Amino acid sequence: MAAAVSAPLLRFHHHHRCLLRHSSSPRRYPAGFSRGLSSVSFGLPRSTTTAARSTASPSAPSAAAAEATDAASAQAGSDGKGDGVGEEERVVLPTNESSDRLLRIRHTCAHVMAMAVQKLFPNSKVTIGPWIDNGFYYDFDMEPLTDKDLKRIKKEMDRIIRKNLPLVREEVSREEAQKRIEALNEPYKLEILEGIKEEPITIYHIGEEWWDLCAGPHVESTGKIDRRAVELESVAGAYWRGDESNQMLQRIYGTAWETEDQLKAYIHFKEEAKRRDHRRLGLDLDLFSIQEDAGGGLVFWHPKGAIIRHVLEDSWKQIHLQRGYDLLYTPHVAKAELWKVSGHIDFYKENMYNQMDVEDELYQLRPMNCPYHILVYKRKLHSYRDFPIRVAELGTVYRYELSGSLHGLFRVRGFTQDDAHIFCLEDQIKDEIRGVLDLTEQILGQFGFRYYEINLSTRPEKSVGSDDIWEKATLALKDALEDKGWEYKVDEGGGAFYGPKIDLKIEDALGRKWQCSTVQVDFNLPERFDITYVNSNSEKKRPIMIHRAILGSLERFFGVLIEHYAGDFPLWLAPIQARILPVTDNESHLQLQYCNEVASELKSKGIRAEVCHGERLPKLIRNAETKKVPLMAVVGPKEVQARTLTIRSRHSGEIGTMPVDEFFRRIQLAIANKSSSL
């Protein structure tokens, strides 16, 4: 694919900048650039509730969103005993984008926090303090902070809030702003002021005690903040400007909401997200690991994780073959010259690993699969009659990531993309895009993902390709989306330099959105590689190239699935679908022998089954529950004699006694229907 795959949650956009100040004399401390995050929309439960959507599905009316969430939550993470999701009253949380009041509260809280820090630690220096998707943070040059310090800072913030100090806007000249900052000996803020090009410079006063050099917005007074809806969450180290060669700062994270109920809902969400953390579940369920002896960001798929990957890959391949794609396997390395032709060495070098010398020729680990697929296309001359040509590959790529940015399966250094490229004629673009959207819906629907956020990105200021082809391609993308009946937002000028694109974010059981699927039209690589076809007039023409991925990368998508299901995979995906449990290990071993016979028969029919014994039956059942095995088949003397099984479902409890063939038939039906249980 042409686009990098990265973690979805923390993406900053520049909105405004503010200079924060403290003083009982006229001391001024700037707060730098405050930047809003692209929101992660989630509705959070109060008490035991499910996540409610704040945006409607593109394929269903908004009124159905809450009901669909209940259904998704019932499958994603239920342990048969209630897991805190799916009942009672909901609190739907606003976002910075949906609530101007919330954004003002968070912006003001950043200032109030910096004011509190300066009062408690007079020698501290402030740097930047942006709002983010769930609150705000602020970076300080000061001594290391402890959790005890955070409690002191929060108490001081509460005092400032209770004083109901007004926030008053004032305009000053650049010279005046510089004078005030220099008087305070604030080098970080001088740097920030130098980067502010607009004039006049605006100041927001907090009563008579503080002022901010800031573009706003803010609440009218500190009393507009509900102090019970604000919490300081953590402190971490951060380098100034993100540069490791700069000073290490103390970053305090806080969260702020409009009401105390919203804060409680957010805390519940955090607890639920922690319970679903794919790194912890990956260890507990023995799914995968990152082995530091091998290197950071390199994923080891353990047997249970590997079998899930096998099921994913097998389903992916079957669906693609049915949809008219040809499968490819291509090398992990290529001569460096290939990456010069593609432009990656010029424009993507910082994300690529160093080249290696092979018999006096330079080779490069691939960061993308696109050039390989183009080489396969170029192996012969094509006629217009050959189109569309669709090729797909589960291709492993390698991209350089700083060690500090690595995060479980969400940000790694080696990953496998579900990559595909379509070569087509101009008048085939719409139908091919529509086909990709249909395929996306089919594949994602298997996992219960049916609610999406869709963005259509159009031509940026700097781009390649003629006006005519851009217009045709963009119109084709719009028409395909409208044919599907999917709602979408237009990101004007947000396309890649090489073509317009559609990005799709899926919504998980907690209402979080994850960028996975993308469809991109490319006018650049066909030109760079000079690929052509012969038209009906025997003239050589350039084909249209479409990049697309649906899952994004197997590693990252697997991490999303773990958290979506809370490790409790539906029957068709579960690494072990059934455990056969003897009531006792009796002297004659008849029960254990029968268990092994049943397990062998199920395995021969493609069911992932295993026998567990050596403990009392209640312990065996508890162990299976802990490991989230969907089905348990209990075998006692009666079952041995009657050649039956007593079935217990993790989701549904006791199901009953049945012959082995009936058990197998019901498993097959549940797998075919992608059900969670029998």
XYZ file of C-alpha atoms in Angstrom:
678
model
C 0.000 0.000 0.000
C 1.044 3.542 -0.528
C -0.014 4.720 2.907
C 1.753 3.919 6.147
C -0.071 1.899 8.765
C 0.107 3.377 12.218
C -1.721 3.509 15.511
C -5.032 5.298 15.172
C -5.652 7.181 18.316
C -3.319 10.132 18.807
C -3.252 12.355 15.739
C -2.693 16.069 16.356
C -3.977 18.975 14.300
C -2.730 22.529 14.850
C -5.615 24.669 16.064
C -4.162 27.557 18.003
C -1.399 28.601 20.330
C -1.379 30.064 23.780
C 1.172 31.588 26.092
C 0.424 30.846 29.690
C 1.572 33.046 32.522
C 1.560 33.102 36.285
C 2.029 35.919 38.652
C 1.026 37.685 41.718
C 3.432 40.245 40.372
C 3.178 40.561 36.595
C 4.899 37.251 35.764
C 3.769 35.657 32.516
C 4.138 32.018 31.580
C 3.152 30.926 28.084
C 1.374 27.686 27.290
C 2.543 27.175 23.749
C 0.601 25.549 20.987
C -2.585 23.833 22.036
C -3.594 21.253 19.497
C -6.809 19.272 19.343
C -6.817 15.540 18.706
C -8.904 13.883 16.078
C -11.592 12.479 18.304
C -12.007 8.898 19.341
C -15.774 8.806 19.649
C -17.086 6.561 22.352
C -20.125 6.399 24.526
C -19.371 5.139 27.962
C -21.432 3.176 30.362
C -22.429 4.361 33.794
C -22.434 1.470 36.253
C -22.853 -1.552 33.958
C -23.599 -0.159 30.546
C -22.484 -0.535 26.997
C -20.690 1.934 24.781
C -23.145 4.096 22.836
C -22.185 5.476 19.452
C -21.928 9.167 18.835
C -21.949 8.704 15.069
C -24.354 6.657 13.002
C -23.500 3.736 10.811
C -23.211 4.600 7.137
C -25.243 1.514 6.374
C -27.988 1.908 8.977
C -30.078 4.756 10.408
C -28.680 6.467 13.487
C -31.598 5.251 15.619
C -30.255 1.720 15.258
C -26.803 2.562 16.576
C -27.471 1.917 20.264
C -29.261 -1.376 19.585
C -26.437 -2.537 17.351
C -23.927 -1.644 20.055
C -25.753 -3.895 22.493
C -25.536 -6.770 20.015
C -21.851 -6.156 19.352
C -21.062 -5.906 23.050
C -22.916 -9.121 23.765
C -20.517 -10.890 21.384
C -17.417 -8.796 22.026
C -16.131 -9.549 25.467
C -19.014 -11.319 27.192
C -17.872 -14.026 29.554
C -21.300 -15.442 30.229
C -21.331 -13.827 33.663
C -21.711 -10.194 32.642
C -18.576 -8.177 31.967
C -19.744 -4.676 32.729
C -20.919 -3.945 29.213
C -24.424 -4.094 27.869
C -26.999 -3.055 30.448
C -28.801 -0.092 32.016
C -28.294 3.620 31.539
C -25.752 5.151 29.159
C -23.687 8.293 29.333
C -22.605 9.336 25.852
C -19.446 11.375 26.024
C -18.994 14.467 23.888
C -15.775 15.106 21.961
C -13.751 18.229 21.331
C -15.276 18.375 17.876
C -18.872 17.886 19.004
C -18.814 20.231 22.012
C -17.275 23.680 21.891
C -17.944 24.012 25.617
C -15.905 20.883 26.372
C -12.994 22.139 24.287
C -13.063 25.478 26.171
C -13.141 23.655 29.500
C -10.122 21.540 28.584
C -8.200 24.493 27.239
C -8.858 26.458 30.405
C -7.985 23.455 32.594
C -4.539 23.322 30.992
C -4.003 26.947 32.054
C -5.416 26.383 35.527
C -3.108 23.400 35.990
C -0.039 25.359 34.880
C -1.067 28.190 37.211
C -1.369 25.709 40.086
C 2.028 24.160 39.307
C 3.687 27.578 39.248
C 2.179 28.493 42.599
C 3.378 25.260 44.212
C 6.721 25.076 42.369
C 7.827 28.692 41.717
C 11.045 27.670 39.943
C 9.259 25.573 37.323
C 9.108 26.756 33.725
C 6.199 26.059 31.426
C 6.434 24.992 27.798
C 3.409 23.699 25.830
C -0.053 22.679 26.959
C -2.388 21.248 24.309
C -5.849 19.818 24.715
C -6.110 16.233 23.536
C -8.929 13.815 22.795
C -9.777 13.039 26.418
C -8.439 16.073 28.238
C -5.196 18.012 28.249
C -1.541 17.852 29.194
C 1.200 20.311 30.023
C 5.001 20.054 29.845
C 7.111 21.650 32.584
C 10.848 22.082 33.034
C 11.087 21.185 36.696
C 12.096 18.556 39.202
C 10.533 15.085 38.819
C 6.981 14.835 40.128
C 5.309 12.097 42.166
C 1.719 10.945 42.557
C 1.664 12.832 45.837
C 2.576 16.009 43.950
C -0.331 15.434 41.559
C -2.742 15.399 44.507
C -1.332 18.721 45.720
C -1.647 20.222 42.246
C -5.256 19.041 41.941
C -6.141 20.626 45.296
C -4.643 23.913 44.133
C -6.601 23.673 40.884
C -9.795 23.146 42.897
C -9.033 26.294 44.893
C -8.539 28.308 41.690
C -11.770 26.938 40.216
C -13.760 27.755 43.373
C -12.532 31.380 43.252
C -14.487 31.757 39.972
C -11.808 33.984 38.430
C -12.853 35.645 35.153
C -10.947 35.071 31.918
C -10.574 38.391 30.093
C -9.135 38.858 26.603
C -6.532 41.577 25.874
C -4.523 42.438 22.737
C -0.833 43.342 22.997
C 1.971 44.034 20.545
C 4.628 41.429 19.800
C 7.186 43.674 21.498
C 5.107 43.843 24.665
C 4.657 40.075 24.713
C 8.395 39.553 24.269
C 9.143 42.047 27.021
C 6.889 40.259 29.489
C 8.317 36.835 28.653
C 11.931 38.019 28.892
C 11.186 39.518 32.312
C 10.268 36.016 33.435
C 13.339 34.376 31.842
C 11.202 31.847 29.921
C 13.345 30.589 26.994
C 10.790 27.973 25.878
C 8.107 30.611 25.473
C 10.407 32.892 23.532
C 10.861 30.041 21.043
C 7.120 29.627 20.776
C 6.510 33.351 20.397
C 8.984 33.419 17.499
C 6.854 30.846 15.719
C 3.627 32.871 16.030
C 3.210 34.833 12.823
C -0.244 36.375 13.366
C -0.781 39.782 14.930
C -1.963 41.222 17.194
C -1.001 38.894 20.036
C -3.917 38.142 22.340
C -3.774 37.676 26.103
C -6.313 35.968 28.345
C -6.183 37.063 31.989
C -7.212 34.713 34.784
C -8.403 37.205 37.359
C -5.646 39.478 38.603
C -3.193 36.630 39.134
C -2.426 35.038 35.762
C -2.509 35.819 32.109
C -2.156 33.785 28.926
C -0.756 34.881 25.621
C -3.290 32.817 23.748
C -5.717 32.715 20.838
C -8.391 30.978 22.942
C -11.028 29.736 23.298
C -11.768 29.649 27.036
C -14.708 29.522 29.389
C -15.912 32.839 30.839
C -14.558 32.108 34.321
C -12.891 29.269 36.206
C -16.181 28.677 38.031
C -17.623 27.351 34.760
C -15.440 24.271 35.287
C -16.922 21.472 37.397
C -13.947 20.590 39.593
C -15.505 17.166 40.226
C -15.288 16.519 36.481
C -11.509 17.083 36.383
C -8.812 14.604 37.307
C -5.028 14.543 36.977
C -4.133 11.136 35.600
C -0.383 10.675 35.350
C 3.040 12.209 34.910
C 5.596 11.161 32.294
C 8.844 12.337 30.782
C 8.841 14.146 27.433
C 11.611 15.831 25.461
C 11.196 19.453 24.435
C 9.983 19.527 20.823
C 10.099 15.702 20.857
C 13.864 15.801 20.267
C 15.968 13.414 22.362
C 18.850 15.891 22.309
C 16.703 18.486 24.130
C 15.807 18.883 27.790
C 13.679 16.208 29.442
C 10.447 17.751 30.709
C 7.732 16.649 33.130
C 4.433 16.059 31.325
C 1.273 16.045 33.432
C -1.797 14.465 31.839
C -5.273 15.442 32.958
C -8.808 14.668 31.888
C -11.709 17.105 31.973
C -15.408 16.767 31.201
C -18.564 18.818 31.394
C -20.079 16.859 34.292
C -19.070 14.485 37.054
C -21.178 11.747 35.416
C -19.101 12.082 32.252
C -15.884 11.741 34.262
C -17.226 8.591 35.955
C -18.161 7.187 32.563
C -14.693 7.967 31.231
C -13.076 6.258 34.225
C -15.268 3.220 33.582
C -14.145 3.291 29.959
C -10.488 3.390 31.008
C -10.979 0.422 33.308
C -12.722 -1.524 30.546
C -10.009 -0.572 28.041
C -7.362 -1.729 30.522
C -9.164 -5.040 30.950
C -9.146 -5.454 27.178
C -5.515 -4.379 26.667
C -4.211 -6.671 23.934
C -0.723 -6.780 25.435
C -1.979 -8.216 28.733
C -4.460 -10.567 27.064
C -1.828 -11.649 24.569
C 0.305 -12.795 27.493
C -2.538 -14.296 29.547
C -3.938 -16.247 26.602
C -0.494 -17.095 25.154
C -1.276 -15.521 21.760
C 1.880 -13.583 20.867
C 4.991 -11.958 22.280
C 7.648 -9.389 21.493
C 10.994 -11.045 22.209
C 13.575 -8.446 23.143
C 16.336 -10.943 22.394
C 15.205 -10.743 18.772
C 14.478 -7.014 18.782
C 11.692 -4.574 19.578
C 8.657 -4.297 17.352
C 9.041 -7.820 15.917
C 6.064 -10.074 16.592
C 6.237 -13.750 17.535
C 2.924 -15.479 16.865
C 2.457 -18.302 19.386
C 0.498 -21.443 18.432
C -2.859 -20.088 19.638
C -2.322 -16.708 17.962
C -0.937 -18.386 14.852
C -4.042 -20.535 14.401
C -6.224 -17.413 14.548
C -3.961 -15.818 11.948
C -4.312 -18.952 9.816
C -8.114 -18.716 9.993
C -7.964 -15.009 9.087
C -5.628 -15.608 6.166
C -7.588 -18.582 4.869
C -10.870 -16.655 4.939
C -9.192 -13.618 3.334
C -7.765 -15.713 0.481
C -10.998 -17.568 -0.214
C -13.027 -14.356 -0.390
C -10.477 -12.677 -2.677
C -10.392 -15.625 -5.046
C -14.180 -15.567 -5.176
C -14.032 -11.831 -5.972
C -11.748 -12.247 -8.966
C -8.332 -11.495 -7.434
C -5.151 -13.389 -8.251
C -2.874 -14.144 -5.298
C 0.801 -13.187 -5.279
C 3.848 -13.957 -3.152
C 6.784 -11.580 -3.623
C 10.262 -11.179 -2.030
C 10.977 -9.305 1.178
C 13.999 -7.543 -0.346
C 14.898 -5.987 -3.672
C 17.694 -4.004 -5.255
C 17.899 -0.448 -3.979
C 17.409 0.789 -7.538
C 13.788 -0.396 -7.430
C 13.098 1.927 -4.503
C 14.756 4.797 -6.352
C 12.413 4.308 -9.287
C 9.393 4.121 -6.963
C 10.489 7.300 -5.179
C 10.661 5.725 -1.732
C 14.350 6.470 -1.228
C 13.689 10.129 -1.983
C 10.448 10.560 -0.042
C 10.245 7.723 2.485
C 13.854 7.066 3.449
C 13.426 7.910 7.158
C 10.972 4.996 7.442
C 13.272 2.497 5.717
C 16.107 0.386 7.091
C 19.689 0.718 5.956
C 20.630 -0.947 2.702
C 22.667 -4.151 2.653
C 25.520 -5.070 0.355
C 24.962 -8.290 -1.583
C 27.835 -9.131 -3.949
C 28.612 -5.460 -4.519
C 24.964 -4.557 -5.132
C 22.780 -2.678 -2.666
C 19.543 -4.316 -1.534
C 16.694 -2.903 0.550
C 14.098 -4.460 2.857
C 10.730 -3.567 1.415
C 8.617 -0.943 3.213
C 5.706 -1.528 0.801
C 4.484 -4.070 -1.718
C 3.392 -1.778 -4.566
C 6.566 -1.861 -6.723
C 6.576 -5.660 -6.674
C 3.030 -5.842 -7.984
C 3.929 -3.385 -10.723
C 6.859 -5.583 -11.762
C 4.469 -8.533 -12.023
C 2.206 -6.379 -14.210
C 5.153 -5.403 -16.429
C 6.181 -8.972 -17.160
C 4.147 -8.875 -20.379
C 2.305 -6.482 -22.655
C -1.360 -6.030 -21.747
C -4.380 -5.334 -23.906
C -7.381 -3.272 -22.878
C -9.298 -6.554 -22.971
C -7.288 -7.823 -19.955
C -8.740 -5.269 -17.572
C -9.496 -5.076 -14.751
C -6.461 -6.900 -13.350
C -6.679 -7.528 -9.592
C -3.729 -8.890 -7.594
C -3.585 -9.428 -3.832
C -0.902 -10.422 -1.359
C -0.474 -10.865 2.354
C 2.889 -9.148 2.096
C 5.244 -8.604 5.026
C 6.942 -5.191 5.076
C 9.496 -3.548 7.344
C 9.460 0.050 8.514
C 11.725 1.856 10.907
C 10.069 3.043 14.105
C 11.746 4.668 17.084
C 11.851 2.301 20.054
C 9.862 4.781 22.141
C 6.980 4.700 19.660
C 6.579 0.899 19.611
C 3.331 -0.288 21.167
C 2.364 -3.950 21.302
C 0.786 -4.994 18.008
C -0.369 -1.471 17.196
C 3.025 -0.073 16.198
C 5.670 -2.562 15.127
C 8.676 -2.740 12.814
C 7.632 -5.730 10.738
C 4.038 -6.415 9.754
C 1.948 -8.118 7.096
C -0.387 -5.982 5.008
C -3.480 -7.387 3.358
C -2.432 -5.583 0.243
C -4.001 -5.520 -3.200
C -3.705 -3.491 -6.385
C -6.156 -3.088 -9.198
C -5.118 -2.040 -12.703
C -8.077 -0.782 -14.707
C -9.324 1.611 -17.373
C -10.678 5.076 -16.584
C -14.284 4.050 -17.166
C -13.844 1.077 -14.774
C -12.767 3.103 -11.736
C -16.238 3.492 -10.212
C -17.165 -0.185 -10.531
C -13.821 -1.279 -9.104
C -14.100 1.095 -6.152
C -17.632 -0.131 -5.517
C -16.314 -3.687 -5.627
C -13.680 -2.813 -3.031
C -16.334 -1.263 -0.774
C -18.505 -4.382 -1.088
C -15.497 -6.564 -0.284
C -14.629 -4.380 2.698
C -18.150 -4.700 4.057
C -18.084 -8.477 3.596
C -14.726 -9.008 5.314
C -15.241 -6.605 8.219
C -18.784 -7.869 8.732
C -17.396 -11.290 9.677
C -16.046 -9.753 12.876
C -19.150 -7.752 13.741
C -17.771 -4.435 12.457
C -20.656 -2.658 10.736
C -20.305 0.917 11.925
C -17.741 3.059 10.154
C -16.462 6.580 9.864
C -15.642 7.313 6.229
C -13.581 10.155 4.807
C -13.071 11.061 1.156
C -9.836 13.001 0.647
C -9.510 15.193 -2.429
C -6.676 16.770 -4.405
C -4.023 18.605 -2.359
C -2.248 21.741 -3.506
C 0.830 19.793 -4.570
C -0.045 16.794 -6.719
C 0.699 14.893 -9.903
C -1.738 14.085 -12.702
C -4.002 16.150 -14.929
C -7.082 18.032 -13.738
C -9.236 15.783 -15.879
C -8.066 12.509 -14.376
C -8.299 13.881 -10.816
C -11.859 14.989 -11.461
C -12.829 11.623 -12.945
C -11.224 9.633 -10.131
C -12.709 11.781 -7.360
C -16.158 11.601 -8.932
C -15.821 7.818 -9.216
C -15.014 7.553 -5.495
C -18.020 9.731 -4.610
C -20.343 7.792 -6.889
C -19.221 4.467 -5.413
C -19.864 5.707 -1.869
C -23.260 7.078 -2.826
C -24.160 3.837 -4.603
C -23.444 2.056 -1.311
C -25.627 4.554 0.546
C -22.755 5.290 2.908
C -22.467 8.667 4.574
C -19.029 10.243 4.350
C -17.125 13.416 5.052
C -15.064 15.223 2.435
C -11.544 16.196 3.470
C -10.831 18.907 0.932
C -7.183 18.863 -0.103
C -6.459 15.894 2.176
C -5.641 13.406 -0.552
C -2.187 12.048 -1.280
C -0.108 13.863 -3.873
C -0.596 10.896 -6.197
C -4.411 10.598 -6.060
C -7.693 10.853 -4.109
C -8.583 8.263 -1.491
C -11.224 6.832 0.817
C -10.295 6.014 4.424
C -12.546 3.913 6.636
C -12.407 3.636 10.427
C -14.105 0.755 12.186
C -15.838 1.120 15.530
C -15.108 -1.468 18.208
C -17.171 -2.691 21.165
C -16.099 0.334 23.242
C -16.955 2.785 20.480
C -13.291 3.507 19.683
C -12.430 4.106 16.038
C -9.539 2.406 14.286
C -8.165 3.285 10.867
C -7.945 0.035 8.909
C -9.313 0.170 5.383
C -8.149 2.500 2.645
C -8.714 2.810 -1.100
C -6.336 5.069 -3.044
C -6.130 5.988 -6.709
C -2.505 6.407 -7.852
C -1.384 8.498 -10.829
C 2.261 8.527 -9.730
C 3.626 4.951 -9.774
C 2.221 4.085 -13.225
C 4.146 7.096 -14.514
C 7.340 6.295 -12.604
C 7.396 2.688 -13.786
C 6.091 3.571 -17.251
C 3.422 0.880 -17.257
C 1.136 0.789 -20.285
C -1.459 -1.207 -22.143
C -2.562 -1.301 -25.782
C -5.998 0.210 -26.433
C -8.501 -0.662 -29.180
C -6.625 1.614 -31.606
C -3.330 -0.196 -30.952
C -2.054 2.852 -29.040
C -0.115 2.592 -25.797
C -1.987 4.118 -22.842
C -1.393 4.368 -19.125
C -3.703 2.257 -16.883
C -5.271 3.490 -13.649
C -3.764 1.947 -10.516
C -5.778 1.516 -7.307
C -4.180 0.635 -3.977
C -6.354 -0.898 -1.284
C -6.139 -2.602 2.088
C -9.049 -3.799 4.211
C -7.586 -5.077 7.472
C -4.587 -2.731 7.202
C -2.052 -5.083 8.753
C -2.632 -8.499 10.292
C -0.691 -7.604 13.430
C -2.539 -4.401 14.143
C -5.917 -5.835 13.189
C -5.293 -8.803 15.479
C -4.615 -6.344 18.308
C -7.898 -4.590 17.529
C -9.740 -7.930 17.523
C -8.257 -8.941 20.885
C -9.497 -5.699 22.442
C -12.826 -5.742 20.586
C -13.616 -9.251 21.846
C -11.734 -8.815 25.146
C -9.863 -11.975 24.139
C -13.152 -13.880 24.065
C -13.108 -14.848 20.387
C -16.246 -16.169 18.700
C -16.347 -19.879 18.069
C -15.164 -19.695 14.445
C -12.034 -17.754 15.454
C -11.252 -19.286 18.849
C -7.846 -21.020 18.892
C -9.349 -23.920 20.882
C -13.015 -24.387 20.048
C -13.771 -27.226 22.466
C -12.165 -28.812 25.504
C -13.026 -32.391 26.338
C -13.064 -32.855 30.137
C -13.261 -36.196 31.995
C -15.162 -36.169 35.282
C -12.431 -38.315 36.857
C -9.181 -40.005 35.848
C -10.419 -43.393 36.998
C -8.272 -46.473 37.246
C -9.599 -48.021 34.060
C -8.909 -44.788 32.157
C -12.119 -45.366 30.192
C -13.197 -41.724 30.474
C -9.809 -40.384 29.395
C -9.607 -42.908 26.569
C -13.052 -41.863 25.319
C -12.081 -38.174 25.614
C -9.044 -38.757 23.433
C -11.133 -40.638 20.876
C -13.642 -37.750 20.701
C -10.876 -35.170 20.383
C -9.238 -37.134 17.563
C -12.539 -37.449 15.716
C -13.265 -33.733 16.027
C -9.741 -32.818 14.872
C -10.089 -35.085 11.859
C -13.168 -33.059 10.910
C -11.385 -29.725 11.264
C -12.559 -28.788 14.781
C -9.895 -27.404 17.102
C -10.311 -29.614 20.171
C -8.109 -30.723 23.052
C -8.350 -32.901 26.155
C -7.565 -31.530 29.601
C -7.423 -33.705 32.733
C -5.487 -34.196 35.946
C -7.661 -31.857 38.065
C -11.097 -32.075 39.644
C -13.878 -31.231 37.176
C -14.790 -27.830 38.731
C -11.148 -26.764 38.388
C -11.025 -27.985 34.778
C -14.144 -25.956 33.976
C -12.741 -22.843 35.689
C -9.493 -23.202 33.754
C -11.393 -23.429 30.471
C -13.414 -20.333 31.427
C -10.238 -18.432 32.273
C -8.697 -19.326 28.920
C -11.975 -18.300 27.225
C -12.597 -21.648 25.543
C -16.077 -21.408 23.950
C -17.237 -25.030 24.467
C -16.618 -27.729 27.077
C -17.647 -31.363 26.581
C -17.875 -33.219 29.893
C -17.395 -36.986 29.934
C -18.475 -39.204 32.837
C -19.369 -42.894 33.116
C -22.834 -42.359 31.567
C -21.363 -40.515 28.577
C -18.814 -43.269 28.015
C -21.485 -45.947 28.139
C -23.927 -44.047 25.852
C -21.184 -42.637 23.578
C -22.431 -39.074 24.202
C -21.117 -35.743 25.519
C -22.581 -33.277 27.998
C -21.986 -29.831 26.503
C -21.395 -26.627 28.391
C -21.073 -23.270 26.593
C -19.004 -20.438 27.980
C -21.690 -18.009 26.795
C -24.885 -19.995 27.319
C -24.143 -22.332 30.212
C -25.384 -25.937 30.152
C -26.657 -26.987 26.702
C -27.378 -30.674 27.286
C -26.249 -34.152 26.408
C -25.881 -35.222 22.765
C -24.062 -37.718 20.526
C -20.675 -36.739 19.123
C -22.088 -36.414 15.594
C -24.758 -33.972 16.814
C -22.107 -31.954 18.643
C -20.011 -31.806 15.487
C -23.014 -30.808 13.334
C -23.919 -27.944 15.672
C -20.331 -26.688 15.776
C -20.194 -26.718 11.991
C -23.420 -24.716 11.767
C -22.203 -22.170 14.348
C -18.915 -21.732 12.474
C -20.705 -21.280 9.167
C -22.919 -18.598 10.755
C -19.948 -16.937 12.517
C -21.797 -17.407 15.817
C -20.275 -16.996 19.255
C -21.606 -20.313 20.491
C -23.901 -23.248 19.603
